[in-house]
Amino acid sequence: MGALEDTQTQLDELLKLREAHRRRLSVLQVQAAQFGIDAPPQIVTEQADIDRQLTAVNQKISLLSGALPSQQRYPVDPKSLIPQTIVPATINEHLPVISLELVHLGDEMRKNFQAAYQSQAKDTDSLWHAITDTRDEVAVERDERRSWQEQEHIAREEWQDDEQDTRRYGTSILMRWIWVISSALVLLFIIVVIIAVTAYVRELLAQASR
C-alpha cells in the first residue's frame, strides 16, 4: 500500500470516528435539553470531552486532507532554468478541505449555540428565582400588614369595650350618689315638716290652755 492509499485510509477512519462522535454528541445534547439546567454532571463532562475529541479529529482530518497532494513536479534546484510543470488542484481536491472547514464551522457554531443556550437558561433560572423571591417577600409583607391590621382592630375593640365599661361604671356611681342625695333631701324635708307640725301643734295646745 502506497503513502497516498495509507493517508486516504487514515482519513476514512477519522471521518468514521468523527461521525460516531457526532452521533454520541447529538444523543447527549438531547438528554441535556431534556434535563435543562439540572443536567447531570456526567452528561456535561462527556459533552465537553467529545467536543475536545472532535476538535482533535477535525485537526487531523485537515492535516491529512492537506497531505493528499495535487500532482506537482518541482525542480530540484529552485534557481534552475528548467521549466517546471505545476498541475493545479482540481475542484474535487478542494471540496474535502472546504467541507472540513464547513464542518468545523458548524461544530463551532453548535458549541457557541450550546453555550448561549446554557447561559440563557441560567439567566432565566436566576430571573425566575428573583421573581419568586420577590413574590414571596411581597406575600410575607402582605401577611405581616394583615396581621398588624387585625391586631390593631382587636386593640381598638378592646379599648372601646374598656371605655364603655368605664362610662357605665361612672354612670352607675353617679346614679348612686344622686339617689343617696335625693334620699337625704327627702328625709330632711320630712324632718323639717315634722318639726314644723310639732311646733304648730304645740302652739295650738298652748293657746287652748290659756
PDB file of C-alpha atoms in Angstrom:
ATOM      1  CA  MET A   1       0.000   0.000   0.000  1.00  0.00           C
ATOM      2  CA  GLY A   2       1.421   3.389  -1.017  1.00  0.00           C
ATOM      3  CA  ALA A   3       1.655   6.529   1.038  1.00  0.00           C
ATOM      4  CA  LEU A   4      -1.406   8.094  -0.627  1.00  0.00           C
ATOM      5  CA  GLU A   5      -3.503   4.976  -0.018  1.00  0.00           C
ATOM      6  CA  ASP A   6      -2.372   4.870   3.609  1.00  0.00           C
ATOM      7  CA  THR A   7      -3.238   8.541   4.078  1.00  0.00           C
ATOM      8  CA  GLN A   8      -6.633   8.009   2.474  1.00  0.00           C
ATOM      9  CA  THR A   9      -7.284   5.018   4.748  1.00  0.00           C
ATOM     10  CA  GLN A  10      -6.429   7.060   7.855  1.00  0.00           C
ATOM     11  CA  LEU A  11      -8.654   9.860   6.590  1.00  0.00           C
ATOM     12  CA  ASP A  12     -11.577   7.462   6.107  1.00  0.00           C
ATOM     13  CA  GLU A  13     -11.112   6.087   9.624  1.00  0.00           C
ATOM     14  CA  LEU A  14     -11.038   9.599  11.066  1.00  0.00           C
ATOM     15  CA  LEU A  15     -14.209  10.522   9.165  1.00  0.00           C
ATOM     16  CA  LYS A  16     -15.950   7.449  10.614  1.00  0.00           C
ATOM     17  CA  LEU A  17     -14.692   8.339  14.094  1.00  0.00           C
ATOM     18  CA  ARG A  18     -15.933  11.904  13.701  1.00  0.00           C
ATOM     19  CA  GLU A  19     -19.362  10.662  12.613  1.00  0.00           C
ATOM     20  CA  ALA A  20     -19.521   8.385  15.681  1.00  0.00           C
ATOM     21  CA  HIS A  21     -18.562  11.302  17.954  1.00  0.00           C
ATOM     22  CA  ARG A  22     -21.256  13.462  16.359  1.00  0.00           C
ATOM     23  CA  ARG A  23     -23.942  10.839  16.853  1.00  0.00           C
ATOM     24  CA  ARG A  24     -22.984  10.426  20.511  1.00  0.00           C
ATOM     25  CA  LEU A  25     -22.860  14.201  20.976  1.00  0.00           C
ATOM     26  CA  SER A  26     -26.320  14.520  19.440  1.00  0.00           C
ATOM     27  CA  VAL A  27     -27.677  11.960  21.924  1.00  0.00           C
ATOM     28  CA  LEU A  28     -26.053  13.823  24.821  1.00  0.00           C
ATOM     29  CA  GLN A  29     -27.469  17.143  23.623  1.00  0.00           C
ATOM     30  CA  VAL A  30     -30.965  15.667  23.559  1.00  0.00           C
ATOM     31  CA  GLN A  31     -30.501  14.337  27.102  1.00  0.00           C
ATOM     32  CA  ALA A  32     -29.122  17.679  28.292  1.00  0.00           C
ATOM     33  CA  ALA A  33     -32.072  19.504  26.717  1.00  0.00           C
ATOM     34  CA  GLN A  34     -34.494  17.170  28.498  1.00  0.00           C
ATOM     35  CA  PHE A  35     -32.862  17.788  31.881  1.00  0.00           C
ATOM     36  CA  GLY A  36     -32.386  21.519  31.235  1.00  0.00           C
ATOM     37  CA  ILE A  37     -30.452  23.380  33.907  1.00  0.00           C
ATOM     38  CA  ASP A  38     -30.479  20.249  36.128  1.00  0.00           C
ATOM     39  CA  ALA A  39     -28.496  18.126  33.645  1.00  0.00           C
ATOM     40  CA  PRO A  40     -26.327  15.502  35.441  1.00  0.00           C
ATOM     41  CA  PRO A  41     -22.608  16.375  35.672  1.00  0.00           C
ATOM     42  CA  GLN A  42     -21.589  13.253  33.772  1.00  0.00           C
ATOM     43  CA  ILE A  43     -23.554  14.387  30.700  1.00  0.00           C
ATOM     44  CA  VAL A  44     -21.927  17.835  30.735  1.00  0.00           C
ATOM     45  CA  THR A  45     -18.475  16.300  31.278  1.00  0.00           C
ATOM     46  CA  GLU A  46     -18.939  13.800  28.440  1.00  0.00           C
ATOM     47  CA  GLN A  47     -20.134  16.594  26.126  1.00  0.00           C
ATOM     48  CA  ALA A  48     -17.007  18.637  26.831  1.00  0.00           C
ATOM     49  CA  ASP A  49     -14.813  15.570  26.337  1.00  0.00           C
ATOM     50  CA  ILE A  50     -16.431  14.741  22.977  1.00  0.00           C
ATOM     51  CA  ASP A  51     -16.058  18.376  21.896  1.00  0.00           C
ATOM     52  CA  ARG A  52     -12.324  18.175  22.606  1.00  0.00           C
ATOM     53  CA  GLN A  53     -12.051  14.880  20.736  1.00  0.00           C
ATOM     54  CA  LEU A  54     -13.976  16.326  17.776  1.00  0.00           C
ATOM     55  CA  THR A  55     -11.606  19.302  17.663  1.00  0.00           C
ATOM     56  CA  ALA A  56      -8.593  16.986  17.629  1.00  0.00           C
ATOM     57  CA  VAL A  57     -10.147  14.728  14.975  1.00  0.00           C
ATOM     58  CA  ASN A  58     -11.005  17.715  12.769  1.00  0.00           C
ATOM     59  CA  GLN A  59      -7.446  18.980  13.031  1.00  0.00           C
ATOM     60  CA  LYS A  60      -6.082  15.576  11.988  1.00  0.00           C
ATOM     61  CA  ILE A  61      -8.568  15.418   9.117  1.00  0.00           C
ATOM     62  CA  SER A  62      -7.480  18.858   7.942  1.00  0.00           C
ATOM     63  CA  LEU A  63      -3.826  17.825   8.062  1.00  0.00           C
ATOM     64  CA  LEU A  64      -4.432  14.587   6.218  1.00  0.00           C
ATOM     65  CA  SER A  65      -6.622  16.297   3.645  1.00  0.00           C
ATOM     66  CA  GLY A  66      -3.860  18.810   3.004  1.00  0.00           C
ATOM     67  CA  ALA A  67      -1.397  15.937   2.717  1.00  0.00           C
ATOM     68  CA  LEU A  68      -3.308  14.458  -0.219  1.00  0.00           C
ATOM     69  CA  PRO A  69      -1.345  16.186  -2.970  1.00  0.00           C
ATOM     70  CA  SER A  70      -2.436  17.504  -6.276  1.00  0.00           C
ATOM     71  CA  GLN A  71       0.130  16.135  -8.701  1.00  0.00           C
ATOM     72  CA  GLN A  72       3.069  18.558  -8.828  1.00  0.00           C
ATOM     73  CA  ARG A  73       6.626  18.265 -10.191  1.00  0.00           C
ATOM     74  CA  TYR A  74       9.048  20.715  -8.638  1.00  0.00           C
ATOM     75  CA  PRO A  75      12.639  21.285  -9.850  1.00  0.00           C
ATOM     76  CA  VAL A  76      15.386  20.044  -7.632  1.00  0.00           C
ATOM     77  CA  ASP A  77      17.103  23.426  -7.732  1.00  0.00           C
ATOM     78  CA  PRO A  78      14.810  26.417  -7.285  1.00  0.00           C
ATOM     79  CA  LYS A  79      17.223  28.526  -9.390  1.00  0.00           C
ATOM     80  CA  SER A  80      17.129  26.048 -12.231  1.00  0.00           C
ATOM     81  CA  LEU A  81      16.023  27.399 -15.593  1.00  0.00           C
ATOM     82  CA  ILE A  82      14.407  24.117 -16.455  1.00  0.00           C
ATOM     83  CA  PRO A  83      10.699  24.776 -16.774  1.00  0.00           C
ATOM     84  CA  GLN A  84       8.579  23.206 -14.057  1.00  0.00           C
ATOM     85  CA  THR A  85       5.171  21.793 -14.553  1.00  0.00           C
ATOM     86  CA  ILE A  86       2.590  22.502 -11.882  1.00  0.00           C
ATOM     87  CA  VAL A  87      -0.748  20.811 -12.218  1.00  0.00           C
ATOM     88  CA  PRO A  88      -3.224  22.957 -10.280  1.00  0.00           C
ATOM     89  CA  ALA A  89      -5.505  21.301  -7.803  1.00  0.00           C
ATOM     90  CA  THR A  90      -8.897  20.415  -9.148  1.00  0.00           C
ATOM     91  CA  ILE A  91     -12.175  21.485  -7.587  1.00  0.00           C
ATOM     92  CA  ASN A  92     -12.694  17.934  -6.384  1.00  0.00           C
ATOM     93  CA  GLU A  93      -9.457  18.182  -4.402  1.00  0.00           C
ATOM     94  CA  HIS A  94     -10.578  21.434  -2.791  1.00  0.00           C
ATOM     95  CA  LEU A  95     -14.035  20.168  -1.880  1.00  0.00           C
ATOM     96  CA  PRO A  96     -12.885  17.979   1.061  1.00  0.00           C
ATOM     97  CA  VAL A  97     -10.970  20.905   2.583  1.00  0.00           C
ATOM     98  CA  ILE A  98     -13.947  23.213   2.108  1.00  0.00           C
ATOM     99  CA  SER A  99     -16.241  20.560   3.568  1.00  0.00           C
ATOM    100  CA  LEU A 100     -13.958  20.133   6.565  1.00  0.00           C
ATOM    101  CA  GLU A 101     -13.894  23.876   7.133  1.00  0.00           C
ATOM    102  CA  LEU A 102     -17.672  23.993   6.932  1.00  0.00           C
ATOM    103  CA  VAL A 103     -17.948  21.079   9.358  1.00  0.00           C
ATOM    104  CA  HIS A 104     -15.514  22.774  11.738  1.00  0.00           C
ATOM    105  CA  LEU A 105     -17.501  25.979  11.449  1.00  0.00           C
ATOM    106  CA  GLY A 106     -20.686  24.027  12.163  1.00  0.00           C
ATOM    107  CA  ASP A 107     -19.087  22.488  15.262  1.00  0.00           C
ATOM    108  CA  GLU A 108     -18.011  25.902  16.495  1.00  0.00           C
ATOM    109  CA  MET A 109     -21.475  27.335  15.865  1.00  0.00           C
ATOM    110  CA  ARG A 110     -23.039  24.411  17.706  1.00  0.00           C
ATOM    111  CA  LYS A 111     -20.756  24.908  20.696  1.00  0.00           C
ATOM    112  CA  ASN A 112     -21.457  28.636  20.694  1.00  0.00           C
ATOM    113  CA  PHE A 113     -25.168  27.998  20.457  1.00  0.00           C
ATOM    114  CA  GLN A 114     -24.986  25.476  23.294  1.00  0.00           C
ATOM    115  CA  ALA A 115     -23.026  27.920  25.448  1.00  0.00           C
ATOM    116  CA  ALA A 116     -25.522  30.681  24.657  1.00  0.00           C
ATOM    117  CA  TYR A 117     -28.402  28.325  25.451  1.00  0.00           C
ATOM    118  CA  GLN A 118     -26.877  27.338  28.793  1.00  0.00           C
ATOM    119  CA  SER A 119     -26.185  30.978  29.612  1.00  0.00           C
ATOM    120  CA  GLN A 120     -29.741  31.934  28.703  1.00  0.00           C
ATOM    121  CA  ALA A 121     -31.069  29.039  30.771  1.00  0.00           C
ATOM    122  CA  LYS A 122     -29.014  30.224  33.767  1.00  0.00           C
ATOM    123  CA  ASP A 123     -30.197  33.807  33.287  1.00  0.00           C
ATOM    124  CA  THR A 124     -33.802  32.609  33.005  1.00  0.00           C
ATOM    125  CA  ASP A 125     -33.401  30.494  36.125  1.00  0.00           C
ATOM    126  CA  SER A 126     -31.846  33.420  38.011  1.00  0.00           C
ATOM    127  CA  LEU A 127     -34.645  35.719  36.854  1.00  0.00           C
ATOM    128  CA  TRP A 128     -37.253  33.159  37.900  1.00  0.00           C
ATOM    129  CA  HIS A 129     -35.652  32.814  41.337  1.00  0.00           C
ATOM    130  CA  ALA A 130     -35.552  36.612  41.680  1.00  0.00           C
ATOM    131  CA  ILE A 131     -39.240  36.855  40.717  1.00  0.00           C
ATOM    132  CA  THR A 132     -40.116  34.026  43.107  1.00  0.00           C
ATOM    133  CA  ASP A 133     -38.153  35.637  45.954  1.00  0.00           C
ATOM    134  CA  THR A 134     -39.809  38.991  45.290  1.00  0.00           C
ATOM    135  CA  ARG A 135     -43.229  37.363  45.219  1.00  0.00           C
ATOM    136  CA  ASP A 136     -42.512  35.582  48.496  1.00  0.00           C
ATOM    137  CA  GLU A 137     -41.294  38.822  50.081  1.00  0.00           C
ATOM    138  CA  VAL A 138     -44.452  40.624  48.917  1.00  0.00           C
ATOM    139  CA  ALA A 139     -46.599  37.793  50.280  1.00  0.00           C
ATOM    140  CA  VAL A 140     -44.786  37.903  53.633  1.00  0.00           C
ATOM    141  CA  GLU A 141     -45.123  41.678  53.801  1.00  0.00           C
ATOM    142  CA  ARG A 142     -48.819  41.433  52.930  1.00  0.00           C
ATOM    143  CA  ASP A 143     -49.363  38.815  55.643  1.00  0.00           C
ATOM    144  CA  GLU A 144     -47.498  40.959  58.189  1.00  0.00           C
ATOM    145  CA  ARG A 145     -49.575  44.009  57.250  1.00  0.00           C
ATOM    146  CA  ARG A 146     -52.777  41.986  57.512  1.00  0.00           C
ATOM    147  CA  SER A 147     -51.722  40.608  60.914  1.00  0.00           C
ATOM    148  CA  TRP A 148     -50.865  44.125  62.108  1.00  0.00           C
ATOM    149  CA  GLN A 149     -54.253  45.423  60.935  1.00  0.00           C
ATOM    150  CA  GLU A 150     -56.041  42.584  62.724  1.00  0.00           C
ATOM    151  CA  GLN A 151     -54.124  43.268  65.935  1.00  0.00           C
ATOM    152  CA  GLU A 152     -54.885  46.967  65.650  1.00  0.00           C
ATOM    153  CA  HIS A 153     -58.583  46.202  65.107  1.00  0.00           C
ATOM    154  CA  ILE A 154     -58.633  43.909  68.160  1.00  0.00           C
ATOM    155  CA  ALA A 155     -56.831  46.514  70.271  1.00  0.00           C
ATOM    156  CA  ARG A 156     -59.305  49.199  69.140  1.00  0.00           C
ATOM    157  CA  GLU A 157     -62.264  46.981  70.044  1.00  0.00           C
ATOM    158  CA  GLU A 158     -60.752  46.229  73.463  1.00  0.00           C
ATOM    159  CA  TRP A 159     -60.165  49.947  74.056  1.00  0.00           C
ATOM    160  CA  GLN A 160     -63.761  50.728  73.077  1.00  0.00           C
ATOM    161  CA  ASP A 161     -65.038  47.994  75.401  1.00  0.00           C
ATOM    162  CA  ASP A 162     -62.910  49.328  78.248  1.00  0.00           C
ATOM    163  CA  GLU A 163     -64.129  52.863  77.538  1.00  0.00           C
ATOM    164  CA  GLN A 164     -67.753  51.738  77.600  1.00  0.00           C
ATOM    165  CA  ASP A 165     -67.217  49.817  80.841  1.00  0.00           C
ATOM    166  CA  THR A 166     -65.595  52.885  82.391  1.00  0.00           C
ATOM    167  CA  ARG A 167     -68.511  55.039  81.322  1.00  0.00           C
ATOM    168  CA  ARG A 168     -71.040  52.537  82.656  1.00  0.00           C
ATOM    169  CA  TYR A 169     -69.208  52.362  85.963  1.00  0.00           C
ATOM    170  CA  GLY A 170     -69.025  56.147  86.220  1.00  0.00           C
ATOM    171  CA  THR A 171     -72.718  56.478  85.378  1.00  0.00           C
ATOM    172  CA  SER A 172     -73.566  53.825  87.987  1.00  0.00           C
ATOM    173  CA  ILE A 173     -71.563  55.655  90.676  1.00  0.00           C
ATOM    174  CA  LEU A 174     -73.166  58.965  89.726  1.00  0.00           C
ATOM    175  CA  MET A 175     -76.668  57.484  89.882  1.00  0.00           C
ATOM    176  CA  ARG A 176     -75.935  56.027  93.318  1.00  0.00           C
ATOM    177  CA  TRP A 177     -74.767  59.376  94.650  1.00  0.00           C
ATOM    178  CA  ILE A 178     -77.807  61.073  93.164  1.00  0.00           C
ATOM    179  CA  TRP A 179     -80.051  58.501  94.858  1.00  0.00           C
ATOM    180  CA  VAL A 180     -78.276  58.949  98.195  1.00  0.00           C
ATOM    181  CA  ILE A 181     -78.503  62.751  97.986  1.00  0.00           C
ATOM    182  CA  SER A 182     -82.146  62.611  96.928  1.00  0.00           C
ATOM    183  CA  SER A 183     -82.972  60.253  99.775  1.00  0.00           C
ATOM    184  CA  ALA A 184     -81.185  62.542 102.213  1.00  0.00           C
ATOM    185  CA  LEU A 185     -83.071  65.581 100.922  1.00  0.00           C
ATOM    186  CA  VAL A 186     -86.413  63.765 101.199  1.00  0.00           C
ATOM    187  CA  LEU A 187     -85.576  62.656 104.746  1.00  0.00           C
ATOM    188  CA  LEU A 188     -84.517  66.187 105.663  1.00  0.00           C
ATOM    189  CA  PHE A 189     -87.740  67.550 104.200  1.00  0.00           C
ATOM    190  CA  ILE A 190     -89.761  65.041 106.237  1.00  0.00           C
ATOM    191  CA  ILE A 191     -87.896  66.009 109.437  1.00  0.00           C
ATOM    192  CA  VAL A 192     -88.478  69.713 108.770  1.00  0.00           C
ATOM    193  CA  VAL A 193     -92.152  69.051 108.163  1.00  0.00           C
ATOM    194  CA  ILE A 194     -92.414  67.005 111.377  1.00  0.00           C
ATOM    195  CA  ILE A 195     -90.674  69.746 113.344  1.00  0.00           C
ATOM    196  CA  ALA A 196     -92.938  72.400 111.833  1.00  0.00           C
ATOM    197  CA  VAL A 197     -96.062  70.359 112.523  1.00  0.00           C
ATOM    198  CA  THR A 198     -94.887  69.656 116.074  1.00  0.00           C
ATOM    199  CA  ALA A 199     -94.257  73.333 116.694  1.00  0.00           C
ATOM    200  CA  TYR A 200     -97.594  74.256 115.246  1.00  0.00           C
ATOM    201  CA  VAL A 201     -99.394  71.642 117.373  1.00  0.00           C
ATOM    202  CA  ARG A 202     -97.608  72.885 120.487  1.00  0.00           C
ATOM    203  CA  GLU A 203     -98.601  76.435 119.696  1.00  0.00           C
ATOM    204  CA  LEU A 204    -102.241  75.383 119.299  1.00  0.00           C
ATOM    205  CA  LEU A 205    -102.154  73.483 122.566  1.00  0.00           C
ATOM    206  CA  ALA A 206    -100.626  76.453 124.304  1.00  0.00           C
ATOM    207  CA  GLN A 207    -103.316  78.767 123.029  1.00  0.00           C
ATOM    208  CA  ALA A 208    -106.028  76.284 124.012  1.00  0.00           C
ATOM    209  CA  SER A 209    -104.704  76.022 127.534  1.00  0.00           C
ATOM    210  CA  ARG A 210    -104.975  79.771 128.014  1.00  0.00           C
TER     211      ARG A 210
END
